PDB file of C-alpha atoms in Angstrom:
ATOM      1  CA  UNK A   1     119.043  81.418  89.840  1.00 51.00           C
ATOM      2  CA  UNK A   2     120.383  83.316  92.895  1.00 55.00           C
ATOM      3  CA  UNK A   3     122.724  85.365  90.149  1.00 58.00           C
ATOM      4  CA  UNK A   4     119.684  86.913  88.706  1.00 59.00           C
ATOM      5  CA  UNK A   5     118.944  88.507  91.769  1.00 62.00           C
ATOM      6  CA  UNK A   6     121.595  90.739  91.290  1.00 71.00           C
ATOM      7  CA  UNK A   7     121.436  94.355  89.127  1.00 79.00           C
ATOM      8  CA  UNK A   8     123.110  97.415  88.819  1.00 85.00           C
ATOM      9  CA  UNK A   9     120.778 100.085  89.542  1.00 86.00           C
ATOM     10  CA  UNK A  10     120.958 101.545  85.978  1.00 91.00           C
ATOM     11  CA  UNK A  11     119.692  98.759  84.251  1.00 90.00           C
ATOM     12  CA  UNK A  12     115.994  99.370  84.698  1.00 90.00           C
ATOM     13  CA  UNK A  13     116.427 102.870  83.310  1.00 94.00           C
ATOM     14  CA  UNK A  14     118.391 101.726  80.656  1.00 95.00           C
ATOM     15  CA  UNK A  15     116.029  98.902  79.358  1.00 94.00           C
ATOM     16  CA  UNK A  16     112.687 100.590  80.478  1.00 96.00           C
ATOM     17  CA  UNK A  17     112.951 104.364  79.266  1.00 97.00           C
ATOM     18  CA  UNK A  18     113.376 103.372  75.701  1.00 98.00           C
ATOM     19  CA  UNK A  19     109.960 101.557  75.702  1.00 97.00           C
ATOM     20  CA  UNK A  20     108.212 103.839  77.430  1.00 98.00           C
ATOM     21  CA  UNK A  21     109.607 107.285  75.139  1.00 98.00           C
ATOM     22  CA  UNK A  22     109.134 105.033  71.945  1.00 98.00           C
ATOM     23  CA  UNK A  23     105.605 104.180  73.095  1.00 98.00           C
ATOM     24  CA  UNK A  24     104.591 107.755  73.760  1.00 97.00           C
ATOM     25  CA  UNK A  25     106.296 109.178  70.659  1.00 97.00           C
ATOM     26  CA  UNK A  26     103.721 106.365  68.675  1.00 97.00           C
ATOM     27  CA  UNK A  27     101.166 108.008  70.747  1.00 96.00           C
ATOM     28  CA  UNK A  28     101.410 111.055  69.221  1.00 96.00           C
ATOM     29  CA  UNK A  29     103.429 111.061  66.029  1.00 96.00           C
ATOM     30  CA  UNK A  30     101.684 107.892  64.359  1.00 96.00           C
ATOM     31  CA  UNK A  31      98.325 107.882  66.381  1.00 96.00           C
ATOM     32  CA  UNK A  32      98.055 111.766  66.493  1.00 96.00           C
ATOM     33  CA  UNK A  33      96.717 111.263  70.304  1.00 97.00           C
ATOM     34  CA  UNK A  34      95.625 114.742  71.619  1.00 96.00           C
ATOM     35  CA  UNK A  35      96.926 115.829  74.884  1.00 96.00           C
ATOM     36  CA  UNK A  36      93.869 115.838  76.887  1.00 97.00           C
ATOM     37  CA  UNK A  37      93.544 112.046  75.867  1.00 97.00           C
ATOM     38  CA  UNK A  38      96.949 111.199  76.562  1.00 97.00           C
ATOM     39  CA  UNK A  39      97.042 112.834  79.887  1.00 97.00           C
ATOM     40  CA  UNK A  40      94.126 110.975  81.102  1.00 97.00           C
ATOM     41  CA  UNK A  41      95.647 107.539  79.797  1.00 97.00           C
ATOM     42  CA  UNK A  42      98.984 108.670  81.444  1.00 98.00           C
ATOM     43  CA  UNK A  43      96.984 109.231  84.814  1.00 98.00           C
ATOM     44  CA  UNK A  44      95.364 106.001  84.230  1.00 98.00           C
ATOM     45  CA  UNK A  45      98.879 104.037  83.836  1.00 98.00           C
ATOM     46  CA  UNK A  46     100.373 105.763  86.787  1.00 98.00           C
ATOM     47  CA  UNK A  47      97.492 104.751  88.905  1.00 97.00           C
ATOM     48  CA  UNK A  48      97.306 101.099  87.979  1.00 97.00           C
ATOM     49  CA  UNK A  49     100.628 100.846  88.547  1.00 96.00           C
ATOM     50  CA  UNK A  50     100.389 101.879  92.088  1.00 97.00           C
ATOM     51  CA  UNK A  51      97.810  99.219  92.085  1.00 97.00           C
ATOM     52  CA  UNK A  52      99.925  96.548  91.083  1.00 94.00           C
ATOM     53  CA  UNK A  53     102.918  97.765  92.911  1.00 92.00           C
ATOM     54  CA  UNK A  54     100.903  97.039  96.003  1.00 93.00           C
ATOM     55  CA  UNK A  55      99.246  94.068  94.593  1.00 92.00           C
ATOM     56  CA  UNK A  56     102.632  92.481  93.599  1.00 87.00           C
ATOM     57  CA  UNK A  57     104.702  93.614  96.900  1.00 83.00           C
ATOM     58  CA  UNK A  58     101.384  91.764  99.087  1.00 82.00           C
ATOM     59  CA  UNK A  59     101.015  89.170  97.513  1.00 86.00           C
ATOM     60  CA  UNK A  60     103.305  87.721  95.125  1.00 81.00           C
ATOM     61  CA  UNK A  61     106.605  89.384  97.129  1.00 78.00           C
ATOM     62  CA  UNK A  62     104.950  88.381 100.867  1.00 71.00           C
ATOM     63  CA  UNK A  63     102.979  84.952  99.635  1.00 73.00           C
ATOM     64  CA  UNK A  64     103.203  82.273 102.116  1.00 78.00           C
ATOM     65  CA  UNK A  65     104.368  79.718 100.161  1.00 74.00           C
ATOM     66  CA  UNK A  66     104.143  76.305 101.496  1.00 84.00           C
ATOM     67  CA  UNK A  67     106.749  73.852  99.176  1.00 88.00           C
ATOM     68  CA  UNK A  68     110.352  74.183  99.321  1.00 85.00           C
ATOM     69  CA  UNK A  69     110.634  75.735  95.414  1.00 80.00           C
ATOM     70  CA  UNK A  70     107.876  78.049  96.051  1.00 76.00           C
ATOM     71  CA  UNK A  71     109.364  79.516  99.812  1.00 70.00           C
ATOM     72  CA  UNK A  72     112.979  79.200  97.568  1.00 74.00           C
ATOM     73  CA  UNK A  73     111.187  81.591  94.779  1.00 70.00           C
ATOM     74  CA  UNK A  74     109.435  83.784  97.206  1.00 65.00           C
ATOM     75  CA  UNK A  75     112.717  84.523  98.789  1.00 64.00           C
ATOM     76  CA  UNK A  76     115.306  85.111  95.686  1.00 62.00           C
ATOM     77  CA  UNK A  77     112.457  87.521  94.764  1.00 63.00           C
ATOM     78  CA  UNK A  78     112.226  89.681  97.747  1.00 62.00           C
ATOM     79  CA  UNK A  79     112.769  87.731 100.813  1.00 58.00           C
ATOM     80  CA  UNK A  80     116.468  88.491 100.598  1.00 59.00           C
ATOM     81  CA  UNK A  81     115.838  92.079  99.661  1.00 63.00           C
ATOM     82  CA  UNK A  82     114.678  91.939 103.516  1.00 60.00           C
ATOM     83  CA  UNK A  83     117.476  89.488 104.674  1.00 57.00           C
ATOM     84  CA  UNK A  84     119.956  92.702 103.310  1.00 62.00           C
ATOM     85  CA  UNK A  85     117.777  95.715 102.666  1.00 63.00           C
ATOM     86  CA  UNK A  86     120.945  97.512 101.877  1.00 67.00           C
ATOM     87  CA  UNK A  87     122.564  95.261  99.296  1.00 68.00           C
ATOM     88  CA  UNK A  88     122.733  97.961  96.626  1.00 66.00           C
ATOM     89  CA  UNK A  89     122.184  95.026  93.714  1.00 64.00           C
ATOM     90  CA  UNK A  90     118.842  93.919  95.220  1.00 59.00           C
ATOM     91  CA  UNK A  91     117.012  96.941  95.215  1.00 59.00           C
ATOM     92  CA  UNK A  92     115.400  97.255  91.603  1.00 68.00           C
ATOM     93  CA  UNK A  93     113.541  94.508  89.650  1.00 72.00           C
ATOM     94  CA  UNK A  94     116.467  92.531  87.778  1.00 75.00           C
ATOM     95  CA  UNK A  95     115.242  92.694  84.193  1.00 82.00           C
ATOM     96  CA  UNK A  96     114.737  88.491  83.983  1.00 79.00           C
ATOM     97  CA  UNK A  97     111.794  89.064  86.231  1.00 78.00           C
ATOM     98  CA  UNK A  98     110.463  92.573  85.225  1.00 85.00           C
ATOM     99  CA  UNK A  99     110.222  91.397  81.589  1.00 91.00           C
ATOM    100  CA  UNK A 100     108.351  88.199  82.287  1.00 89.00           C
ATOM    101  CA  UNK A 101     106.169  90.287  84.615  1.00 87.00           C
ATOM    102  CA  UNK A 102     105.416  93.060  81.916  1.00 93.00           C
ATOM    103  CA  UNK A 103     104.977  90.634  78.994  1.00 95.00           C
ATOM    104  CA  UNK A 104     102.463  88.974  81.262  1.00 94.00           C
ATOM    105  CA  UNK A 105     100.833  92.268  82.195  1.00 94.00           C
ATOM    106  CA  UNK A 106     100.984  93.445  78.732  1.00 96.00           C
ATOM    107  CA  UNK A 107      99.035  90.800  77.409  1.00 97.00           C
ATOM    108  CA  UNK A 108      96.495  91.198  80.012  1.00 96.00           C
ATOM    109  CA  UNK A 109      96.334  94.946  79.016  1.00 97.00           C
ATOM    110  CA  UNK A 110      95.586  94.011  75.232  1.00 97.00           C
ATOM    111  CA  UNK A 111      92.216  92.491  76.478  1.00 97.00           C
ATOM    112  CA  UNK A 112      90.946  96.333  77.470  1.00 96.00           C
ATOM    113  CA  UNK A 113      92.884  98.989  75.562  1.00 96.00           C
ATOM    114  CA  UNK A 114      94.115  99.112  71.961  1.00 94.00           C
ATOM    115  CA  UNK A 115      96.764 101.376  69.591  1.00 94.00           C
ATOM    116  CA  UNK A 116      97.387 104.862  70.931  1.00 95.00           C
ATOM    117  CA  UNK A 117      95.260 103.651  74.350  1.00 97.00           C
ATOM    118  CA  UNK A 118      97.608 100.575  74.887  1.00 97.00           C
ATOM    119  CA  UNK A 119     100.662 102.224  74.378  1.00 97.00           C
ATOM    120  CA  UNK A 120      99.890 105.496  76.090  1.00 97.00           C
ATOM    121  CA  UNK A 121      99.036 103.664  79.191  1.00 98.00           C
ATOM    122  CA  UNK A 122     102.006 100.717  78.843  1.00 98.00           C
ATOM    123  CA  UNK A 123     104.531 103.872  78.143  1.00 98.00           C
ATOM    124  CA  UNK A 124     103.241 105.216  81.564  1.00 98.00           C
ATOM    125  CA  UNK A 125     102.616 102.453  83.814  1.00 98.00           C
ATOM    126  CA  UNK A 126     106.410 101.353  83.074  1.00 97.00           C
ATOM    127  CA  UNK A 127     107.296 105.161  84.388  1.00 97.00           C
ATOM    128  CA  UNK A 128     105.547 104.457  87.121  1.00 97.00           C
ATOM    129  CA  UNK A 129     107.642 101.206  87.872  1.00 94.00           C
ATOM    130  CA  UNK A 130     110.445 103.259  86.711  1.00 95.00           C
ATOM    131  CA  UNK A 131     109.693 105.838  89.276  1.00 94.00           C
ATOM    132  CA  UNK A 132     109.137 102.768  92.291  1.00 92.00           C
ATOM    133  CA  UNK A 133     112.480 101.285  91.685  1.00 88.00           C
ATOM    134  CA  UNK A 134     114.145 104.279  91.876  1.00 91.00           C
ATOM    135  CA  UNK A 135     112.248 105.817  95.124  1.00 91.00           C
ATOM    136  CA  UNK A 136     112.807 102.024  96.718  1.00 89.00           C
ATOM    137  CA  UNK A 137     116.373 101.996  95.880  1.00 88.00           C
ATOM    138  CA  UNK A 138     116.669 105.760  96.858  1.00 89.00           C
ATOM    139  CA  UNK A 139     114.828 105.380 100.475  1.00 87.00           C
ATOM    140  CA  UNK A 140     117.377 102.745 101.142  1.00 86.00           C
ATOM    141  CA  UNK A 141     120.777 104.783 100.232  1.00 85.00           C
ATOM    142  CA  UNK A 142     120.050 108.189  99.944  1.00 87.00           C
ATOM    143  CA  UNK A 143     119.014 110.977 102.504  1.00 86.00           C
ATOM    144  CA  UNK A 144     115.231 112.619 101.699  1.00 85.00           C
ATOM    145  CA  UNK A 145     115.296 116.410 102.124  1.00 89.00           C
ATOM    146  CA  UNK A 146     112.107 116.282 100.542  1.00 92.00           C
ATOM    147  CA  UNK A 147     109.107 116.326 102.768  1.00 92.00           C
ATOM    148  CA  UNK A 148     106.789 113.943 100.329  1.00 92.00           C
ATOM    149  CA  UNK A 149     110.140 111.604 100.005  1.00 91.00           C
ATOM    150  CA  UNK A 150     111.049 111.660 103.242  1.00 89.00           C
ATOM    151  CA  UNK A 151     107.885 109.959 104.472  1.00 89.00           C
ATOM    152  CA  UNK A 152     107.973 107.538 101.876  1.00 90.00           C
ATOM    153  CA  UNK A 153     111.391 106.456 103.212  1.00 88.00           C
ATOM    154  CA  UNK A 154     109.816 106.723 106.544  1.00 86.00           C
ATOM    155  CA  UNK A 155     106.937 104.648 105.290  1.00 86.00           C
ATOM    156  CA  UNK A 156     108.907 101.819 103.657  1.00 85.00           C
ATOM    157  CA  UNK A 157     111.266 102.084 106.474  1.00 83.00           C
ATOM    158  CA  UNK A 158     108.265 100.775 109.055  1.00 83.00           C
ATOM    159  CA  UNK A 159     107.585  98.001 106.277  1.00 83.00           C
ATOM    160  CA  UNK A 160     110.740  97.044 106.745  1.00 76.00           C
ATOM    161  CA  UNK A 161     111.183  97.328 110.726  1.00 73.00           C
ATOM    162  CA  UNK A 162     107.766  96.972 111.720  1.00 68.00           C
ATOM    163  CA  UNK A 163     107.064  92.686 110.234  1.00 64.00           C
ATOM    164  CA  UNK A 164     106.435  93.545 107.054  1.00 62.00           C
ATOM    165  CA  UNK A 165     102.594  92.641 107.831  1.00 72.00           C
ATOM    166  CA  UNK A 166     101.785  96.079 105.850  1.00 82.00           C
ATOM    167  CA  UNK A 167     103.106  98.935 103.798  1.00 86.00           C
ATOM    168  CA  UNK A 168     102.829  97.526 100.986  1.00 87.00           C
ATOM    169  CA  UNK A 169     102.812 100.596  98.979  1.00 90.00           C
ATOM    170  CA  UNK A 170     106.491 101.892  97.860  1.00 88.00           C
ATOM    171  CA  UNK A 171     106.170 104.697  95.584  1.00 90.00           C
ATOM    172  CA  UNK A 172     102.371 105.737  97.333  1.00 92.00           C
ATOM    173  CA  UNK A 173     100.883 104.618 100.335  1.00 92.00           C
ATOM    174  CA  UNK A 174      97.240 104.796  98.332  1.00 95.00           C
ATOM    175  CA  UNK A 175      96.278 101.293  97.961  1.00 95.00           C
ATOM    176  CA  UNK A 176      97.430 100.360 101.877  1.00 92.00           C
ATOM    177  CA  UNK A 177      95.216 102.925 102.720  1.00 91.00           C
ATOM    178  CA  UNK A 178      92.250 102.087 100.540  1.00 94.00           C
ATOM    179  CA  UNK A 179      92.522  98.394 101.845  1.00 93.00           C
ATOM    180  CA  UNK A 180      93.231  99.148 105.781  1.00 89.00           C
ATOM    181  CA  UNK A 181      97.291  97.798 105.780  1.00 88.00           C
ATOM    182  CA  UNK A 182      98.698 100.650 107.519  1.00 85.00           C
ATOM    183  CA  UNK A 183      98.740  99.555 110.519  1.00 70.00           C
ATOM    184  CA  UNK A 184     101.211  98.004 113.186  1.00 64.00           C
ATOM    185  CA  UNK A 185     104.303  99.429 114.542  1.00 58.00           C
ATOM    186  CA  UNK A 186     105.267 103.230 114.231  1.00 60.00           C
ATOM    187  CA  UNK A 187     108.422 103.264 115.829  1.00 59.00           C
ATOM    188  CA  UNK A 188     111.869 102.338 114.176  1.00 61.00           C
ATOM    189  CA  UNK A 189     114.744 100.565 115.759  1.00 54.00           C
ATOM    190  CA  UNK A 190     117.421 102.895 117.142  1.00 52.00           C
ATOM    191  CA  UNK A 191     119.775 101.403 114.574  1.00 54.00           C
ATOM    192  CA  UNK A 192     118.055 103.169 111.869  1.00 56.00           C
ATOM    193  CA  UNK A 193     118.892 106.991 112.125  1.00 58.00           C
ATOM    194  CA  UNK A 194     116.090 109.185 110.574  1.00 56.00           C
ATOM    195  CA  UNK A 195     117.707 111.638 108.119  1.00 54.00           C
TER     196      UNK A 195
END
């Protein structure tokens, strides 16, 4: 199992973008979805994913699992992202797990939305997973002239320093601050230079 923990940072992009293009090209080519409608259901995907993002990375990613398998599970899905926060192969969802996850999700989705709905919203909650693997992998190997990306680094940065009792959030620190896990440590280690 431990070889599935390993992915080349493309592969998300490469598997992902497809779906989400040939779900928004449905949207509007065979559903004839107007914009105004499709903007709202793209703001609606981005924002539940943000949602699960945080929901996943609390409590699936940091459950306290309590039998061997499930503390052995826990950690080939993240805990050894946080054992080596720079392995460069750990950083995005390896595609074994993302499409179990998003088959899962997908059928939960069915039970609210339908045609041009469904797909709008699918195509843009997997951009918004799109855009949190490549903003985690990024605030681990890449400097953030940006000010918006450089406190996300920041941010993720403290999750990873501070006990990783908070931060949840990756790609938006929304949800930690709608449900109070912000807090702990501010300061980083000297070992980690601030770029």
């Amino acid at each position: 199992m431990e070889s599935l923990t390993h992915v080349h940072p493309i592969i998300p992009l490469l598997l992902w973008l497809p779906v989400a293009l040939v779900l928004i090209w449905r949207s509007v080519a065979v559903y004839q979805m107007p914009v105004v409608e499709l903007s709202l259901m793209a703001v609606l995907g981005l924002l539940v994913w943000t949602l699960m993002e945080y929901s996943l990375h609390r409590f699936v990613f940091h459950y306290d699992a309590t039998s061997k398998l499930g503390k052995s599970l826990v950690f080939l899905f993240h805990g050894v992202h946080h054992d080596d926060p720079q392995d460069k192969t750990r950083l995005v969802m390896p595609p074994a797990g993302a499409i179990l996850i998003m088959s899962l999700l997908w059928v939960l989705f069915t039970l609210f939305l339908s045609g041009a709905y469904l797909e709008t919203f699918g195509a843009f909650f997997i951009i918004g997973y799109l855009c949190y693997d490549y903003i985690h992998y990024a605030t681990h190997h890449f400097p953030m002239r940006n000010p918006v990306l450089r406190y996300l680094k920041r941010y993720h940065m403290l999750h990873h320093f501070s006990g990783q009792d908070g931060r949840y959030g990756v790609s938006s620190p929304l949800w930690d601050f709608a449900f109070g896990t912000t807090a702990g440590n501010l300061s980083l280690p000297p070992r980690y230079k601030e770029e």
